[in-house]
XYZ file of C-alpha atoms in Angstrom:
98
model
C -96.504 233.213 36.356
C -98.090 229.924 37.110
C -99.752 227.897 34.377
C -101.899 226.259 37.237
C -105.620 226.341 36.505
C -107.384 228.989 38.878
C -110.923 228.805 37.588
C -113.042 228.207 34.526
C -114.689 230.423 32.029
C -118.376 231.139 32.816
C -119.440 230.819 29.222
C -117.427 227.872 27.762
C -115.878 226.162 30.793
C -112.308 226.441 29.449
C -109.685 226.381 32.171
C -108.156 229.814 33.288
C -104.776 230.609 34.838
C -104.134 233.597 37.105
C -102.929 235.562 33.967
C -106.421 234.944 32.302
C -108.200 236.576 35.263
C -106.870 240.223 34.979
C -109.267 243.090 34.699
C -108.891 243.352 30.952
C -108.530 239.676 30.153
C -110.693 237.470 27.957
C -111.032 233.847 27.538
C -108.701 232.515 24.900
C -111.307 230.026 23.821
C -114.600 232.110 23.500
C -113.334 235.739 23.958
C -115.689 236.603 26.830
C -114.543 238.638 29.824
C -113.094 236.573 32.600
C -113.114 238.902 35.665
C -116.791 238.894 35.979
C -119.374 238.220 38.707
C -120.409 234.762 37.050
C -116.658 233.672 37.423
C -116.558 234.533 41.136
C -117.039 232.349 44.054
C -119.212 235.000 45.782
C -121.773 235.034 42.958
C -125.184 234.037 44.349
C -128.238 234.724 42.128
C -131.268 235.753 44.055
C -129.210 237.577 46.954
C -129.057 241.298 47.050
C -126.705 242.368 44.086
C -126.459 238.658 43.339
C -123.564 238.303 45.749
C -122.888 236.664 49.183
C -120.793 239.671 50.310
C -123.118 242.267 51.730
C -120.986 245.283 51.542
C -119.851 244.880 47.802
C -120.228 247.617 45.256
C -123.254 246.967 43.026
C -122.441 245.586 39.570
C -125.287 245.714 37.034
C -123.965 243.518 34.358
C -122.738 240.273 35.707
C -121.167 239.138 32.484
C -118.778 242.203 31.980
C -115.508 242.949 33.441
C -115.630 245.035 36.591
C -113.384 246.456 39.259
C -114.680 244.371 42.180
C -111.908 244.032 44.866
C -113.541 240.899 46.357
C -113.368 238.807 43.143
C -112.153 235.351 43.756
C -112.121 232.899 40.791
C -114.225 229.653 41.276
C -113.717 226.200 39.645
C -117.578 225.905 39.106
C -118.864 229.149 37.479
C -122.493 229.935 37.158
C -123.836 228.561 33.929
C -124.493 230.964 31.077
C -127.719 229.153 30.122
C -131.101 230.703 30.455
C -132.676 230.923 33.888
C -135.673 228.597 34.323
C -139.081 230.196 33.912
C -141.193 230.750 37.060
C -143.894 228.342 35.664
C -141.142 225.641 35.199
C -140.145 226.167 38.853
C -143.570 226.125 40.274
C -144.259 222.862 38.233
C -141.118 221.281 39.580
C -142.145 222.106 43.091
C -145.694 220.887 42.677
C -144.261 217.629 41.169
C -142.348 217.034 44.522
C -145.645 216.732 46.380
C -147.491 214.404 44.188
């Protein structure tokens, strides 16, 4: 097995090797599942099923391990931080036009 970094943990940012991205694998640093939507390069919040792949099987919990066959690790996973509130987004948009 290669020790080359294949991706990063969506929760803590720890580097992950191919061995760390198995179906039942967890991040050695924070213990969170690693083969999750938030760690996939296809993850796109706001798209149908939050994925750029149109024919992907629906996954309800994006932070739990799943069986998606289209999973590909990403070096820049989606942040685990809270999503911005709608009011914050609206204010930011309005500030652009002041």
